[in-house]
Amino acid sequence: MKYCPKCKASFSIGQRFCSNDGATLTLQDPYNLVGRALMDKYRLDALVGMGGMGAVYSAVHLSTGRQIAVKVLLPNLAIGNPRLLELFEREARVVGRLRHENIVDIIDAGRTTDGVAYIAMEWLEGHPLEEEIQRGGPLSFQRVSEILRQVAAALEESHSQHIIHRDLKPCNIFLVKRPSGREQVKVVDFGISKSLGDTGGSPVSSVMGTPQYASPEQFRLGENIDSRTDIYSLGVMLFQMLTNALPFNDTTISALIHKHLNEPPPPLRSLPPDIP
């Protein structure tokens, strides 16, 4: 359930705004941050999403009145886990270097006096590609080509800065509807991204990423990875957008990894035969 932070009325999980006063609805906030002004700059109005590492709040930049999003490292995970804190703060540094219309814009980042790590970023009005695939089935060739073009443009920019995403997947691709009616793609969540030297790849020190979309080299400790790992993940997403299925899937992670490492993907036309 969600509730309105103004009138306290309850609503279904799928509703986004209060029908009484138009306020953004919030999930139950276990961290009691709704209503707080971080650093006396960002007022958190509603908890709108939870991920593996962070909680995302709808917020207002108090000095400008601009609606923004604030991502907070989950406090229960941050305690005694410097590795997670490092990954979270790396995201702000990495994305802060990137300036591209298809990459989420970072405004600010820091830590409060009581240790809450946060990233302030542009507010995106839309939904993730994952949701689009789940509710719409296979997407049209025209839609897929436009999404693919924009994600590839974002990757071209990040790779030119020697940054690989390493966790490209549909829930990290946000579809934004602009006032003109144009759909804009935004790549988000560079939390486990990696910076590469100018002269070569970077060795895998731990298996990271989402197994359904990860490249084979991400499963081999000590293997060098480079920008091609994102291209592989983009190929998996392309397959999924066209077929509404994953090229590799299994009930166990070990079996899934074995398929990525050893088996060819099924032909696209074995699923929707009308694909040219």
mmCIF file with all atom_site columns, C-alpha atoms in Angstrom, residues 74-203:
data_model
loop_
_atom_site.group_PDB
_atom_site.id
_atom_site.type_symbol
_atom_site.label_atom_id
_atom_site.label_alt_id
_atom_site.label_comp_id
_atom_site.label_asym_id
_atom_site.label_entity_id
_atom_site.label_seq_id
_atom_site.pdbx_PDB_ins_code
_atom_site.Cartn_x
_atom_site.Cartn_y
_atom_site.Cartn_z
_atom_site.occupancy
_atom_site.B_iso_or_equiv
_atom_site.pdbx_formal_charge
_atom_site.auth_seq_id
_atom_site.auth_comp_id
_atom_site.auth_asym_id
_atom_site.auth_atom_id
_atom_site.pdbx_PDB_model_num
ATOM 1   C CA . LEU A 1 74  ? 20.026 2.003  2.592   1.00 0.00 ? 74  LEU A CA 1
ATOM 2   C CA . PRO A 1 75  ? 21.093 2.794  6.173   1.00 0.00 ? 75  PRO A CA 1
ATOM 3   C CA . ASN A 1 76  ? 20.829 -0.819 7.322   1.00 0.00 ? 76  ASN A CA 1
ATOM 4   C CA . LEU A 1 77  ? 23.302 -1.855 4.600   1.00 0.00 ? 77  LEU A CA 1
ATOM 5   C CA . ALA A 1 78  ? 25.708 1.027  5.108   1.00 0.00 ? 78  ALA A CA 1
ATOM 6   C CA . ILE A 1 79  ? 26.476 0.153  8.727   1.00 0.00 ? 79  ILE A CA 1
ATOM 7   C CA . GLY A 1 80  ? 29.812 -1.636 8.847   1.00 0.00 ? 80  GLY A CA 1
ATOM 8   C CA . ASN A 1 81  ? 29.961 -2.137 5.076   1.00 0.00 ? 81  ASN A CA 1
ATOM 9   C CA . PRO A 1 82  ? 32.538 0.241  3.589   1.00 0.00 ? 82  PRO A CA 1
ATOM 10  C CA . ARG A 1 83  ? 32.469 -1.643 0.260   1.00 0.00 ? 83  ARG A CA 1
ATOM 11  C CA . LEU A 1 84  ? 28.826 -0.693 -0.364  1.00 0.00 ? 84  LEU A CA 1
ATOM 12  C CA . LEU A 1 85  ? 29.519 2.879  0.626   1.00 0.00 ? 85  LEU A CA 1
ATOM 13  C CA . GLU A 1 86  ? 32.420 2.929  -1.832  1.00 0.00 ? 86  GLU A CA 1
ATOM 14  C CA . LEU A 1 87  ? 30.201 1.630  -4.667  1.00 0.00 ? 87  LEU A CA 1
ATOM 15  C CA . PHE A 1 88  ? 27.483 4.142  -3.857  1.00 0.00 ? 88  PHE A CA 1
ATOM 16  C CA . GLU A 1 89  ? 29.831 7.122  -3.761  1.00 0.00 ? 89  GLU A CA 1
ATOM 17  C CA . ARG A 1 90  ? 31.576 5.907  -6.908  1.00 0.00 ? 90  ARG A CA 1
ATOM 18  C CA . GLU A 1 91  ? 28.254 6.178  -8.760  1.00 0.00 ? 91  GLU A CA 1
ATOM 19  C CA . ALA A 1 92  ? 28.100 9.905  -8.004  1.00 0.00 ? 92  ALA A CA 1
ATOM 20  C CA . ARG A 1 93  ? 31.699 10.456 -9.109  1.00 0.00 ? 93  ARG A CA 1
ATOM 21  C CA . VAL A 1 94  ? 31.312 8.400  -12.281 1.00 0.00 ? 94  VAL A CA 1
ATOM 22  C CA . VAL A 1 95  ? 27.987 9.776  -13.501 1.00 0.00 ? 95  VAL A CA 1
ATOM 23  C CA . GLY A 1 96  ? 28.999 13.280 -12.456 1.00 0.00 ? 96  GLY A CA 1
ATOM 24  C CA . ARG A 1 97  ? 31.666 13.105 -15.182 1.00 0.00 ? 97  ARG A CA 1
ATOM 25  C CA . LEU A 1 98  ? 29.141 12.217 -17.881 1.00 0.00 ? 98  LEU A CA 1
ATOM 26  C CA . ARG A 1 99  ? 27.075 14.840 -19.686 1.00 0.00 ? 99  ARG A CA 1
ATOM 27  C CA . HIS A 1 100 ? 24.656 13.302 -22.155 1.00 0.00 ? 100 HIS A CA 1
ATOM 28  C CA . GLU A 1 101 ? 20.940 13.587 -22.820 1.00 0.00 ? 101 GLU A CA 1
ATOM 29  C CA . ASN A 1 102 ? 20.552 9.804  -22.435 1.00 0.00 ? 102 ASN A CA 1
ATOM 30  C CA . ILE A 1 103 ? 22.324 9.523  -19.068 1.00 0.00 ? 103 ILE A CA 1
ATOM 31  C CA . VAL A 1 104 ? 20.692 10.636 -15.820 1.00 0.00 ? 104 VAL A CA 1
ATOM 32  C CA . ASP A 1 105 ? 22.078 13.985 -14.635 1.00 0.00 ? 105 ASP A CA 1
ATOM 33  C CA . ILE A 1 106 ? 23.676 14.100 -11.185 1.00 0.00 ? 106 ILE A CA 1
ATOM 34  C CA . ILE A 1 107 ? 23.157 17.366 -9.285  1.00 0.00 ? 107 ILE A CA 1
ATOM 35  C CA . ASP A 1 108 ? 24.943 16.768 -5.993  1.00 0.00 ? 108 ASP A CA 1
ATOM 36  C CA . ALA A 1 109 ? 26.158 14.057 -3.631  1.00 0.00 ? 109 ALA A CA 1
ATOM 37  C CA . GLY A 1 110 ? 27.431 13.782 -0.110  1.00 0.00 ? 110 GLY A CA 1
ATOM 38  C CA . ARG A 1 111 ? 26.876 12.527 3.416   1.00 0.00 ? 111 ARG A CA 1
ATOM 39  C CA . THR A 1 112 ? 24.853 14.099 6.183   1.00 0.00 ? 112 THR A CA 1
ATOM 40  C CA . THR A 1 113 ? 26.310 14.715 9.632   1.00 0.00 ? 113 THR A CA 1
ATOM 41  C CA . ASP A 1 114 ? 24.603 11.534 10.853  1.00 0.00 ? 114 ASP A CA 1
ATOM 42  C CA . GLY A 1 115 ? 26.079 9.448  8.033   1.00 0.00 ? 115 GLY A CA 1
ATOM 43  C CA . VAL A 1 116 ? 23.273 9.250  5.457   1.00 0.00 ? 116 VAL A CA 1
ATOM 44  C CA . ALA A 1 117 ? 24.905 8.939  2.017   1.00 0.00 ? 117 ALA A CA 1
ATOM 45  C CA . TYR A 1 118 ? 22.862 10.492 -0.783  1.00 0.00 ? 118 TYR A CA 1
ATOM 46  C CA . ILE A 1 119 ? 22.915 11.360 -4.480  1.00 0.00 ? 119 ILE A CA 1
ATOM 47  C CA . ALA A 1 120 ? 20.679 14.162 -5.780  1.00 0.00 ? 120 ALA A CA 1
ATOM 48  C CA . MET A 1 121 ? 19.719 13.816 -9.452  1.00 0.00 ? 121 MET A CA 1
ATOM 49  C CA . GLU A 1 122 ? 17.223 14.985 -12.022 1.00 0.00 ? 122 GLU A CA 1
ATOM 50  C CA . TRP A 1 123 ? 13.629 13.811 -11.596 1.00 0.00 ? 123 TRP A CA 1
ATOM 51  C CA . LEU A 1 124 ? 12.512 11.420 -14.348 1.00 0.00 ? 124 LEU A CA 1
ATOM 52  C CA . GLU A 1 125 ? 8.805  11.260 -15.113 1.00 0.00 ? 125 GLU A CA 1
ATOM 53  C CA . GLY A 1 126 ? 8.267  7.861  -16.660 1.00 0.00 ? 126 GLY A CA 1
ATOM 54  C CA . HIS A 1 127 ? 8.862  4.159  -16.036 1.00 0.00 ? 127 HIS A CA 1
ATOM 55  C CA . PRO A 1 128 ? 11.601 1.546  -16.537 1.00 0.00 ? 128 PRO A CA 1
ATOM 56  C CA . LEU A 1 129 ? 11.940 -0.489 -19.719 1.00 0.00 ? 129 LEU A CA 1
ATOM 57  C CA . GLU A 1 130 ? 11.419 -3.614 -17.592 1.00 0.00 ? 130 GLU A CA 1
ATOM 58  C CA . GLU A 1 131 ? 7.853  -2.499 -16.854 1.00 0.00 ? 131 GLU A CA 1
ATOM 59  C CA . GLU A 1 132 ? 7.244  -1.742 -20.537 1.00 0.00 ? 132 GLU A CA 1
ATOM 60  C CA . ILE A 1 133 ? 8.334  -5.240 -21.565 1.00 0.00 ? 133 ILE A CA 1
ATOM 61  C CA . GLN A 1 134 ? 6.293  -6.921 -18.836 1.00 0.00 ? 134 GLN A CA 1
ATOM 62  C CA . ARG A 1 135 ? 3.047  -5.185 -19.717 1.00 0.00 ? 135 ARG A CA 1
ATOM 63  C CA . GLY A 1 136 ? 3.489  -4.834 -23.473 1.00 0.00 ? 136 GLY A CA 1
ATOM 64  C CA . GLY A 1 137 ? 5.100  -8.076 -24.592 1.00 0.00 ? 137 GLY A CA 1
ATOM 65  C CA . PRO A 1 138 ? 7.453  -7.951 -27.582 1.00 0.00 ? 138 PRO A CA 1
ATOM 66  C CA . LEU A 1 139 ? 7.983  -4.371 -28.720 1.00 0.00 ? 139 LEU A CA 1
ATOM 67  C CA . SER A 1 140 ? 7.670  -3.192 -32.308 1.00 0.00 ? 140 SER A CA 1
ATOM 68  C CA . PHE A 1 141 ? 10.768 -2.983 -34.502 1.00 0.00 ? 141 PHE A CA 1
ATOM 69  C CA . GLN A 1 142 ? 10.417 0.805  -34.685 1.00 0.00 ? 142 GLN A CA 1
ATOM 70  C CA . ARG A 1 143 ? 10.178 1.153  -30.894 1.00 0.00 ? 143 ARG A CA 1
ATOM 71  C CA . VAL A 1 144 ? 13.078 -1.232 -30.318 1.00 0.00 ? 144 VAL A CA 1
ATOM 72  C CA . SER A 1 145 ? 15.293 0.591  -32.811 1.00 0.00 ? 145 SER A CA 1
ATOM 73  C CA . GLU A 1 146 ? 14.661 3.957  -31.158 1.00 0.00 ? 146 GLU A CA 1
ATOM 74  C CA . ILE A 1 147 ? 15.336 2.627  -27.647 1.00 0.00 ? 147 ILE A CA 1
ATOM 75  C CA . LEU A 1 148 ? 18.424 0.793  -28.896 1.00 0.00 ? 148 LEU A CA 1
ATOM 76  C CA . ARG A 1 149 ? 19.757 3.925  -30.645 1.00 0.00 ? 149 ARG A CA 1
ATOM 77  C CA . GLN A 1 150 ? 19.482 6.028  -27.485 1.00 0.00 ? 150 GLN A CA 1
ATOM 78  C CA . VAL A 1 151 ? 21.011 3.415  -25.153 1.00 0.00 ? 151 VAL A CA 1
ATOM 79  C CA . ALA A 1 152 ? 23.869 2.966  -27.626 1.00 0.00 ? 152 ALA A CA 1
ATOM 80  C CA . ALA A 1 153 ? 24.411 6.754  -27.663 1.00 0.00 ? 153 ALA A CA 1
ATOM 81  C CA . ALA A 1 154 ? 24.653 6.748  -23.858 1.00 0.00 ? 154 ALA A CA 1
ATOM 82  C CA . LEU A 1 155 ? 27.140 3.869  -23.962 1.00 0.00 ? 155 LEU A CA 1
ATOM 83  C CA . GLU A 1 156 ? 29.201 5.619  -26.625 1.00 0.00 ? 156 GLU A CA 1
ATOM 84  C CA . GLU A 1 157 ? 29.547 8.593  -24.275 1.00 0.00 ? 157 GLU A CA 1
ATOM 85  C CA . SER A 1 158 ? 30.394 6.536  -21.184 1.00 0.00 ? 158 SER A CA 1
ATOM 86  C CA . HIS A 1 159 ? 32.839 4.332  -23.094 1.00 0.00 ? 159 HIS A CA 1
ATOM 87  C CA . SER A 1 160 ? 34.545 7.417  -24.554 1.00 0.00 ? 160 SER A CA 1
ATOM 88  C CA . GLN A 1 161 ? 35.157 8.422  -20.919 1.00 0.00 ? 161 GLN A CA 1
ATOM 89  C CA . HIS A 1 162 ? 36.528 4.894  -20.238 1.00 0.00 ? 162 HIS A CA 1
ATOM 90  C CA . ILE A 1 163 ? 33.548 4.009  -18.026 1.00 0.00 ? 163 ILE A CA 1
ATOM 91  C CA . ILE A 1 164 ? 31.686 0.724  -18.382 1.00 0.00 ? 164 ILE A CA 1
ATOM 92  C CA . HIS A 1 165 ? 28.300 0.266  -16.745 1.00 0.00 ? 165 HIS A CA 1
ATOM 93  C CA . ARG A 1 166 ? 28.576 -3.484 -15.931 1.00 0.00 ? 166 ARG A CA 1
ATOM 94  C CA . ASP A 1 167 ? 24.917 -3.854 -14.926 1.00 0.00 ? 167 ASP A CA 1
ATOM 95  C CA . LEU A 1 168 ? 22.963 -2.843 -18.013 1.00 0.00 ? 168 LEU A CA 1
ATOM 96  C CA . LYS A 1 169 ? 19.441 -4.305 -17.858 1.00 0.00 ? 169 LYS A CA 1
ATOM 97  C CA . PRO A 1 170 ? 15.843 -3.161 -18.488 1.00 0.00 ? 170 PRO A CA 1
ATOM 98  C CA . CYS A 1 171 ? 15.240 -1.877 -14.946 1.00 0.00 ? 171 CYS A CA 1
ATOM 99  C CA . ASN A 1 172 ? 18.228 0.479  -15.428 1.00 0.00 ? 172 ASN A CA 1
ATOM 100 C CA . ILE A 1 173 ? 16.781 1.940  -18.629 1.00 0.00 ? 173 ILE A CA 1
ATOM 101 C CA . PHE A 1 174 ? 14.178 4.625  -17.923 1.00 0.00 ? 174 PHE A CA 1
ATOM 102 C CA . LEU A 1 175 ? 11.621 5.713  -20.530 1.00 0.00 ? 175 LEU A CA 1
ATOM 103 C CA . VAL A 1 176 ? 10.716 9.394  -20.135 1.00 0.00 ? 176 VAL A CA 1
ATOM 104 C CA . LYS A 1 177 ? 7.825  11.055 -21.964 1.00 0.00 ? 177 LYS A CA 1
ATOM 105 C CA . ARG A 1 178 ? 8.756  14.623 -22.833 1.00 0.00 ? 178 ARG A CA 1
ATOM 106 C CA . PRO A 1 179 ? 6.142  17.432 -23.229 1.00 0.00 ? 179 PRO A CA 1
ATOM 107 C CA . SER A 1 180 ? 6.677  17.299 -26.999 1.00 0.00 ? 180 SER A CA 1
ATOM 108 C CA . GLY A 1 181 ? 5.486  13.689 -26.965 1.00 0.00 ? 181 GLY A CA 1
ATOM 109 C CA . ARG A 1 182 ? 8.964  12.389 -27.730 1.00 0.00 ? 182 ARG A CA 1
ATOM 110 C CA . GLU A 1 183 ? 10.150 9.393  -25.728 1.00 0.00 ? 183 GLU A CA 1
ATOM 111 C CA . GLN A 1 184 ? 13.582 9.887  -24.240 1.00 0.00 ? 184 GLN A CA 1
ATOM 112 C CA . VAL A 1 185 ? 15.700 7.065  -22.858 1.00 0.00 ? 185 VAL A CA 1
ATOM 113 C CA . LYS A 1 186 ? 17.806 7.568  -19.738 1.00 0.00 ? 186 LYS A CA 1
ATOM 114 C CA . VAL A 1 187 ? 20.449 5.098  -18.548 1.00 0.00 ? 187 VAL A CA 1
ATOM 115 C CA . VAL A 1 188 ? 20.585 5.045  -14.741 1.00 0.00 ? 188 VAL A CA 1
ATOM 116 C CA . ASP A 1 189 ? 22.315 3.230  -11.867 1.00 0.00 ? 189 ASP A CA 1
ATOM 117 C CA . PHE A 1 190 ? 26.055 3.182  -12.491 1.00 0.00 ? 190 PHE A CA 1
ATOM 118 C CA . GLY A 1 191 ? 26.559 1.793  -8.983  1.00 0.00 ? 191 GLY A CA 1
ATOM 119 C CA . ILE A 1 192 ? 28.954 -1.014 -9.977  1.00 0.00 ? 192 ILE A CA 1
ATOM 120 C CA . SER A 1 193 ? 30.469 0.761  -12.976 1.00 0.00 ? 193 SER A CA 1
ATOM 121 C CA . LYS A 1 194 ? 34.189 0.549  -13.526 1.00 0.00 ? 194 LYS A CA 1
ATOM 122 C CA . SER A 1 195 ? 36.697 3.059  -14.867 1.00 0.00 ? 195 SER A CA 1
ATOM 123 C CA . LEU A 1 196 ? 39.208 1.686  -17.342 1.00 0.00 ? 196 LEU A CA 1
ATOM 124 C CA . GLY A 1 197 ? 42.716 2.871  -18.070 1.00 0.00 ? 197 GLY A CA 1
ATOM 125 C CA . ASP A 1 198 ? 43.419 4.277  -21.508 1.00 0.00 ? 198 ASP A CA 1
ATOM 126 C CA . THR A 1 199 ? 45.476 1.255  -22.517 1.00 0.00 ? 199 THR A CA 1
ATOM 127 C CA . GLY A 1 200 ? 43.390 -1.763 -21.679 1.00 0.00 ? 200 GLY A CA 1
ATOM 128 C CA . GLY A 1 201 ? 40.750 -3.603 -19.749 1.00 0.00 ? 201 GLY A CA 1
ATOM 129 C CA . SER A 1 202 ? 40.282 -4.053 -16.056 1.00 0.00 ? 202 SER A CA 1
ATOM 130 C CA . PRO A 1 203 ? 40.452 -7.479 -14.378 1.00 0.00 ? 203 PRO A CA 1
#
